[in-house]
């Protein structure tokens, strides 16, 4: 019997949804974080369940042909990346299989082929947004970094290789300022202290940078001096505070205080310029976003006079991308600030055939359809990880669009929703993956359905 603390040798034959290596011994499956498919490893058993267990990677006895040196020294500790030890081609293969498996197992699409996954040429420094927690270490020093996997312990680190180089400068300047003025970092345990997080965003095509400090309060000592220092960073465009006084894991509060510069930055994807506020959702990987939206546009197959709905539209990114080829586009989004941005983005780009509504897709869509009779030729959805609400899917089916383009950041909920739509008369025509998040297990998928 294998028991806790045993050292075992495993041949890793598969990888789980969270990127763990999976090996079998005595009919038991073991999940080993940081082991990759093809490795032979020595691992220490940490936890035993009835038919499976968890083990910790101790030594790689024989490295897999697809194993590579992680690109970041913090890869094992950090909760952010799960696939750094896997070479990039193998990461794409992992994601293609993940999409295929979910569509077969959860969606019931038995003969689903493995989809193409569009990869990046340079799978590093792709994130235009970073959120660093600020805390205090045991010696009382202010630290910025990332949370260790499945915890809220901050591992000091000002340099994440997924993010832009300016992140580090911003963090160093802020920490130095906090030290000079003895400004305390927020303490999750006690709810005391001031600085909670820093949000940094950069428009890749414009070079514009936004720094938003999330405070447990409304003021920061010596703000002018800090602003002068941050302004030295080329591209600095917007410095803001966000007030969050709640004892919560939610990073941002609702109140924004402009401190210096604009209250937003702009960026460009394809030919469209977007205005982005701190509270609005904006895709984090602009290079891949363009490929994703191009695919959505191709799947939508617009001839010029269609009525298109873009549900979960954020700041109207997809809506505006489609508007030039459509008759009319309606966007729906739950965050009011994002809809403000969407409207402004339409104006900014001279787009007059796009209209935006604030509200839940599952409420706005039925209402507009039933009460106002607005129809749909094509519906695009891009919901958060939990997928579409059933009420939303049901209304989509009743509106009988010719095509549905489903953009998804979680293949499991995508599979569930496609199953529903296919029971109601739709058919999956095309599926393509897009690697928006290299080094992590996450993948974006676009699916085309037609009636
Ligand atoms: N299509 C956009 C945003 C996609 S992210 C883009 O590509 O940039 C998903 C968006 O759905 C977020 O902006 C989120 O605020 C919004 N959202 C979440 N639940 C919603 C709901 N029930 N109804 C409408 N929008 C919702």
CSV table of C-alpha atoms in Angstrom, one decimal, residues 78-375:
chain,number,residue,atom,x,y,z
A,78,UNK,CA,4.0,31.3,-8.3
A,79,UNK,CA,0.3,30.6,-8.8
A,80,UNK,CA,0.4,32.4,-12.1
A,81,UNK,CA,2.1,30.1,-14.6
A,82,UNK,CA,1.6,26.3,-14.7
A,83,UNK,CA,3.3,25.2,-18.0
A,84,UNK,CA,6.7,26.9,-18.0
A,85,UNK,CA,8.5,23.6,-17.9
A,86,UNK,CA,6.7,22.5,-21.1
A,87,UNK,CA,8.2,23.7,-24.4
A,88,UNK,CA,5.9,26.0,-26.3
A,89,UNK,CA,4.8,23.6,-29.1
A,90,UNK,CA,3.8,21.1,-26.4
A,91,UNK,CA,1.8,23.8,-24.5
A,92,UNK,CA,-0.2,24.4,-27.7
A,93,UNK,CA,-0.7,20.6,-28.0
A,94,UNK,CA,-1.9,20.5,-24.4
A,95,UNK,CA,-4.4,23.2,-25.1
A,96,UNK,CA,-5.7,21.7,-28.3
A,97,UNK,CA,-6.3,18.4,-26.4
A,98,UNK,CA,-7.9,20.3,-23.5
A,99,UNK,CA,-10.5,21.9,-25.9
A,100,UNK,CA,-11.0,18.6,-27.7
A,101,UNK,CA,-11.5,16.6,-24.5
A,102,UNK,CA,-14.0,19.0,-23.0
A,103,UNK,CA,-16.0,19.1,-26.2
A,104,UNK,CA,-16.1,15.3,-26.3
A,105,UNK,CA,-16.6,14.6,-22.6
A,106,UNK,CA,-18.8,17.5,-21.5
A,107,UNK,CA,-20.3,18.5,-24.8
A,108,UNK,CA,-20.9,15.0,-26.1
A,109,UNK,CA,-19.4,15.8,-29.5
A,110,UNK,CA,-17.9,12.3,-30.0
A,111,UNK,CA,-16.1,12.9,-33.2
A,112,UNK,CA,-14.7,16.3,-32.5
A,113,UNK,CA,-11.2,16.6,-34.1
A,114,UNK,CA,-8.3,18.3,-32.3
A,115,UNK,CA,-8.6,22.0,-33.1
A,116,UNK,CA,-5.9,24.2,-34.3
A,117,UNK,CA,-4.6,26.5,-31.6
A,118,UNK,CA,-3.1,29.8,-32.8
A,119,UNK,CA,0.1,30.4,-30.9
A,120,UNK,CA,2.4,33.3,-30.4
A,121,UNK,CA,5.8,33.9,-32.0
A,122,UNK,CA,7.2,35.2,-28.7
A,123,UNK,CA,5.2,33.8,-25.8
A,124,UNK,CA,6.6,36.2,-23.2
A,125,UNK,CA,5.9,39.8,-22.1
A,126,UNK,CA,2.5,39.6,-23.7
A,127,UNK,CA,0.3,40.9,-20.8
A,128,UNK,CA,-0.8,44.5,-21.0
A,129,UNK,CA,-2.2,44.4,-17.5
A,130,UNK,CA,-0.7,43.4,-14.1
A,131,UNK,CA,-2.1,43.5,-10.6
A,132,UNK,CA,0.5,43.3,-7.8
A,133,UNK,CA,-0.6,42.8,-4.2
A,134,UNK,CA,1.3,44.9,-1.7
A,135,UNK,CA,2.1,43.7,1.8
A,136,UNK,CA,4.6,43.6,4.6
A,137,UNK,CA,7.2,40.9,5.2
A,138,UNK,CA,8.2,39.5,8.6
A,139,UNK,CA,10.8,42.1,9.1
A,140,UNK,CA,8.3,44.9,8.5
A,141,UNK,CA,9.5,45.8,4.9
A,142,UNK,CA,7.0,46.7,2.3
A,143,UNK,CA,6.8,44.0,-0.4
A,144,UNK,CA,5.2,43.7,-3.8
A,145,UNK,CA,4.9,40.5,-5.6
A,146,UNK,CA,2.5,37.7,-6.3
A,147,UNK,CA,0.5,35.3,-4.2
A,148,UNK,CA,2.0,31.8,-3.8
A,149,UNK,CA,-0.1,29.2,-5.4
A,150,UNK,CA,-3.5,28.7,-3.5
A,151,UNK,CA,-2.6,31.2,-0.8
A,152,UNK,CA,-2.4,34.8,0.1
A,153,UNK,CA,1.2,34.8,1.1
A,154,UNK,CA,3.0,37.4,-1.0
A,155,UNK,CA,6.2,36.2,-2.6
A,156,UNK,CA,8.3,39.3,-3.2
A,157,UNK,CA,8.9,39.8,-6.9
A,158,UNK,CA,8.8,42.9,-9.0
A,159,UNK,CA,9.6,41.2,-12.3
A,160,UNK,CA,7.1,39.0,-14.0
A,161,UNK,CA,8.1,37.8,-17.4
A,162,UNK,CA,4.6,37.8,-18.7
A,163,UNK,CA,4.3,41.5,-18.1
A,164,UNK,CA,5.9,44.7,-19.4
A,165,UNK,CA,9.3,45.9,-18.1
A,166,UNK,CA,7.8,49.1,-16.8
A,167,UNK,CA,5.9,47.2,-14.1
A,168,UNK,CA,9.1,46.8,-12.1
A,169,UNK,CA,10.0,50.5,-12.2
A,170,UNK,CA,6.5,51.4,-11.0
A,171,UNK,CA,6.7,49.0,-8.1
A,172,UNK,CA,10.1,50.1,-7.1
A,173,UNK,CA,9.1,53.8,-7.1
A,174,UNK,CA,6.0,53.1,-5.1
A,175,UNK,CA,7.8,50.9,-2.5
A,176,UNK,CA,10.5,53.5,-2.1
A,177,UNK,CA,7.8,56.2,-1.6
A,178,UNK,CA,6.0,54.1,1.0
A,179,UNK,CA,9.2,53.6,2.9
A,180,UNK,CA,10.1,57.3,2.9
A,181,UNK,CA,6.7,58.3,4.1
A,182,UNK,CA,6.2,55.2,6.3
A,183,UNK,CA,3.0,54.4,4.5
A,184,UNK,CA,1.7,51.0,5.7
A,185,UNK,CA,0.7,48.3,3.3
A,186,UNK,CA,-2.8,46.8,3.8
A,187,UNK,CA,-3.0,43.8,6.0
A,188,UNK,CA,-5.7,41.3,5.1
A,189,UNK,CA,-5.8,39.8,8.6
A,190,UNK,CA,-6.6,43.0,10.4
A,191,UNK,CA,-8.1,45.1,7.7
A,192,UNK,CA,-5.7,47.9,8.6
A,193,UNK,CA,-3.0,49.6,6.5
A,194,UNK,CA,-3.4,51.6,3.3
A,195,UNK,CA,-2.0,50.3,0.0
A,196,UNK,CA,-3.6,47.1,-1.2
A,197,UNK,CA,-2.7,46.5,-4.8
A,198,UNK,CA,-1.3,48.3,-7.8
A,199,UNK,CA,-2.9,47.9,-11.2
A,200,UNK,CA,-0.7,48.7,-14.2
A,201,UNK,CA,-1.9,48.8,-17.8
A,202,UNK,CA,-0.1,49.6,-21.0
A,203,UNK,CA,-1.5,50.2,-24.4
A,204,UNK,CA,0.8,48.1,-26.6
A,205,UNK,CA,0.2,50.1,-29.7
A,206,UNK,CA,0.2,53.5,-28.1
A,207,UNK,CA,2.8,53.1,-25.4
A,208,UNK,CA,0.4,54.7,-22.9
A,209,UNK,CA,0.7,53.6,-19.3
A,210,UNK,CA,-1.8,53.7,-16.5
A,211,UNK,CA,-1.0,53.2,-12.8
A,212,UNK,CA,-4.0,52.7,-10.5
A,213,UNK,CA,-3.2,52.3,-6.8
A,214,UNK,CA,-5.9,50.5,-4.8
A,215,UNK,CA,-6.2,52.0,-1.4
A,216,UNK,CA,-8.0,51.3,1.8
A,217,UNK,CA,-8.7,55.0,2.0
A,218,UNK,CA,-8.8,58.1,-0.2
A,219,UNK,CA,-5.5,59.8,0.3
A,220,UNK,CA,-1.8,58.9,0.1
A,221,UNK,CA,0.9,60.9,1.8
A,222,UNK,CA,3.2,62.8,-0.4
A,223,UNK,CA,1.2,62.1,-3.5
A,224,UNK,CA,2.7,65.0,-5.5
A,225,UNK,CA,6.2,63.6,-5.0
A,226,UNK,CA,5.1,60.1,-6.0
A,227,UNK,CA,3.4,61.5,-9.1
A,228,UNK,CA,6.6,63.4,-10.1
A,229,UNK,CA,8.5,60.2,-9.8
A,230,UNK,CA,6.1,58.1,-11.7
A,231,UNK,CA,5.8,60.7,-14.5
A,232,UNK,CA,9.5,60.0,-15.3
A,233,UNK,CA,8.4,56.7,-16.8
A,234,UNK,CA,8.1,57.2,-20.5
A,235,UNK,CA,4.5,56.7,-21.6
A,236,UNK,CA,2.9,57.5,-18.3
A,237,UNK,CA,-0.5,58.8,-19.1
A,238,UNK,CA,-2.8,58.2,-16.2
A,239,UNK,CA,-2.3,58.0,-12.4
A,240,UNK,CA,-5.3,57.1,-10.3
A,241,UNK,CA,-6.5,55.9,-6.9
A,242,UNK,CA,-9.2,53.3,-6.5
A,243,UNK,CA,-10.9,53.1,-3.1
A,244,UNK,CA,-11.5,49.7,-1.7
A,245,UNK,CA,-12.4,49.7,2.0
A,246,UNK,CA,-14.1,46.3,2.1
A,247,UNK,CA,-12.6,43.2,3.8
A,248,UNK,CA,-12.7,41.2,0.6
A,249,UNK,CA,-10.7,39.3,-2.0
A,250,UNK,CA,-12.1,41.5,-4.7
A,251,UNK,CA,-9.3,43.7,-5.8
A,252,UNK,CA,-10.9,46.8,-7.0
A,253,UNK,CA,-13.5,49.0,-5.3
A,254,UNK,CA,-16.0,51.1,-7.2
A,255,UNK,CA,-14.7,54.6,-6.5
A,256,UNK,CA,-12.0,56.1,-8.7
A,257,UNK,CA,-10.0,59.2,-7.9
A,258,UNK,CA,-8.1,60.8,-10.8
A,259,UNK,CA,-4.7,61.9,-9.5
A,260,UNK,CA,-2.7,62.9,-12.5
A,261,UNK,CA,-3.2,62.9,-16.3
A,262,UNK,CA,-6.1,61.2,-18.0
A,263,UNK,CA,-8.6,58.9,-16.4
A,264,UNK,CA,-8.0,56.3,-19.1
A,265,UNK,CA,-5.5,55.1,-21.6
A,266,UNK,CA,-6.1,54.2,-25.3
A,267,UNK,CA,-5.0,51.3,-27.3
A,268,UNK,CA,-5.5,50.0,-30.9
A,269,UNK,CA,-6.5,46.6,-32.2
A,270,UNK,CA,-6.6,46.3,-35.9
A,271,UNK,CA,-8.0,49.6,-37.1
A,272,UNK,CA,-10.0,50.4,-34.1
A,273,UNK,CA,-8.9,52.6,-31.2
A,274,UNK,CA,-10.2,51.8,-27.8
A,275,UNK,CA,-10.4,53.9,-24.6
A,276,UNK,CA,-9.8,51.8,-21.5
A,277,UNK,CA,-10.8,52.8,-17.9
A,278,UNK,CA,-9.4,51.1,-14.8
A,279,UNK,CA,-12.7,49.2,-14.1
A,280,UNK,CA,-13.3,48.0,-17.6
A,281,UNK,CA,-12.4,44.6,-18.9
A,282,UNK,CA,-9.9,44.6,-21.7
A,283,UNK,CA,-8.3,41.5,-23.2
A,284,UNK,CA,-4.8,41.2,-21.7
A,285,UNK,CA,-2.9,39.9,-24.7
A,286,UNK,CA,-3.4,42.4,-27.6
A,287,UNK,CA,-1.3,40.5,-30.1
A,288,UNK,CA,-3.5,37.4,-29.8
A,289,UNK,CA,-6.7,39.4,-29.3
A,290,UNK,CA,-6.4,40.7,-32.9
A,291,UNK,CA,-6.2,37.0,-34.1
A,292,UNK,CA,-9.1,36.1,-31.9
A,293,UNK,CA,-11.3,38.9,-33.2
A,294,UNK,CA,-10.2,38.3,-36.8
A,295,UNK,CA,-11.4,34.7,-36.3
A,296,UNK,CA,-14.7,35.9,-34.8
A,297,UNK,CA,-15.2,38.2,-37.7
A,298,UNK,CA,-14.4,35.5,-40.2
A,299,UNK,CA,-16.9,33.1,-38.5
A,300,UNK,CA,-19.6,35.8,-38.4
A,301,UNK,CA,-19.3,36.0,-42.2
A,302,UNK,CA,-20.9,39.4,-42.5
A,303,UNK,CA,-22.2,40.7,-45.8
A,304,UNK,CA,-23.0,44.3,-44.7
A,305,UNK,CA,-26.6,44.5,-43.6
A,306,UNK,CA,-26.9,42.0,-40.8
A,307,UNK,CA,-28.2,42.7,-37.3
A,308,UNK,CA,-25.6,41.5,-34.9
A,309,UNK,CA,-25.6,41.1,-31.1
A,310,UNK,CA,-22.4,41.2,-29.1
A,311,UNK,CA,-23.3,39.8,-25.7
A,312,UNK,CA,-20.8,40.4,-22.8
A,313,UNK,CA,-19.3,43.1,-24.9
A,314,UNK,CA,-17.0,44.8,-22.3
A,315,UNK,CA,-15.8,48.1,-23.8
A,316,UNK,CA,-17.3,47.1,-27.2
A,317,UNK,CA,-14.2,45.6,-28.6
A,318,UNK,CA,-15.8,42.9,-30.7
A,319,UNK,CA,-18.9,45.0,-31.5
A,320,UNK,CA,-16.7,47.8,-33.1
A,321,UNK,CA,-14.6,45.2,-34.8
A,322,UNK,CA,-17.8,43.8,-36.5
A,323,UNK,CA,-19.6,47.1,-37.0
A,324,UNK,CA,-17.9,48.1,-40.2
A,325,UNK,CA,-19.1,44.9,-41.9
A,326,UNK,CA,-22.6,44.8,-40.4
A,327,UNK,CA,-25.8,46.7,-40.7
A,328,UNK,CA,-26.3,47.2,-37.0
A,329,UNK,CA,-24.6,46.0,-33.9
A,330,UNK,CA,-26.1,45.8,-30.4
A,331,UNK,CA,-23.7,45.3,-27.4
A,332,UNK,CA,-24.7,44.2,-23.9
A,333,UNK,CA,-22.5,44.4,-20.8
A,334,UNK,CA,-23.1,44.4,-17.1
A,335,UNK,CA,-20.4,46.9,-16.0
A,336,UNK,CA,-21.7,50.5,-16.5
A,337,UNK,CA,-18.2,52.0,-16.9
A,338,UNK,CA,-17.4,49.6,-19.7
A,339,UNK,CA,-20.6,50.6,-21.6
A,340,UNK,CA,-19.6,54.3,-21.1
A,341,UNK,CA,-16.2,53.3,-22.7
A,342,UNK,CA,-18.0,51.4,-25.5
A,343,UNK,CA,-20.2,54.4,-26.4
A,344,UNK,CA,-17.2,56.7,-26.4
A,345,UNK,CA,-15.2,54.1,-28.4
A,346,UNK,CA,-17.9,54.1,-31.1
A,347,UNK,CA,-17.8,57.9,-31.3
A,348,UNK,CA,-14.0,57.9,-31.3
A,349,UNK,CA,-14.0,55.6,-34.3
A,350,UNK,CA,-16.8,57.3,-36.2
A,351,UNK,CA,-19.0,54.2,-35.9
A,352,UNK,CA,-22.7,55.1,-35.9
A,353,UNK,CA,-24.3,51.7,-36.3
A,354,UNK,CA,-23.5,50.4,-32.8
A,355,UNK,CA,-25.8,50.7,-29.8
A,356,UNK,CA,-24.9,49.6,-26.3
A,357,UNK,CA,-27.0,48.5,-23.3
A,358,UNK,CA,-26.0,48.2,-19.6
A,359,UNK,CA,-27.4,45.0,-18.0
A,360,UNK,CA,-27.2,41.3,-17.7
A,361,UNK,CA,-27.2,39.6,-21.1
A,362,UNK,CA,-29.9,37.2,-19.8
A,363,UNK,CA,-32.2,40.1,-18.9
A,364,UNK,CA,-31.5,42.6,-21.7
A,365,UNK,CA,-31.7,40.2,-24.6
A,366,UNK,CA,-35.1,38.7,-23.7
A,367,UNK,CA,-36.4,42.2,-23.0
A,368,UNK,CA,-35.2,43.7,-26.3
A,369,UNK,CA,-36.4,40.8,-28.2
A,370,UNK,CA,-39.9,40.4,-26.6
A,371,UNK,CA,-40.7,44.0,-26.0
A,372,UNK,CA,-39.0,45.7,-28.9
A,373,UNK,CA,-38.9,42.9,-31.4
A,374,UNK,CA,-35.2,43.5,-32.2
A,375,UNK,CA,-34.0,40.5,-34.1
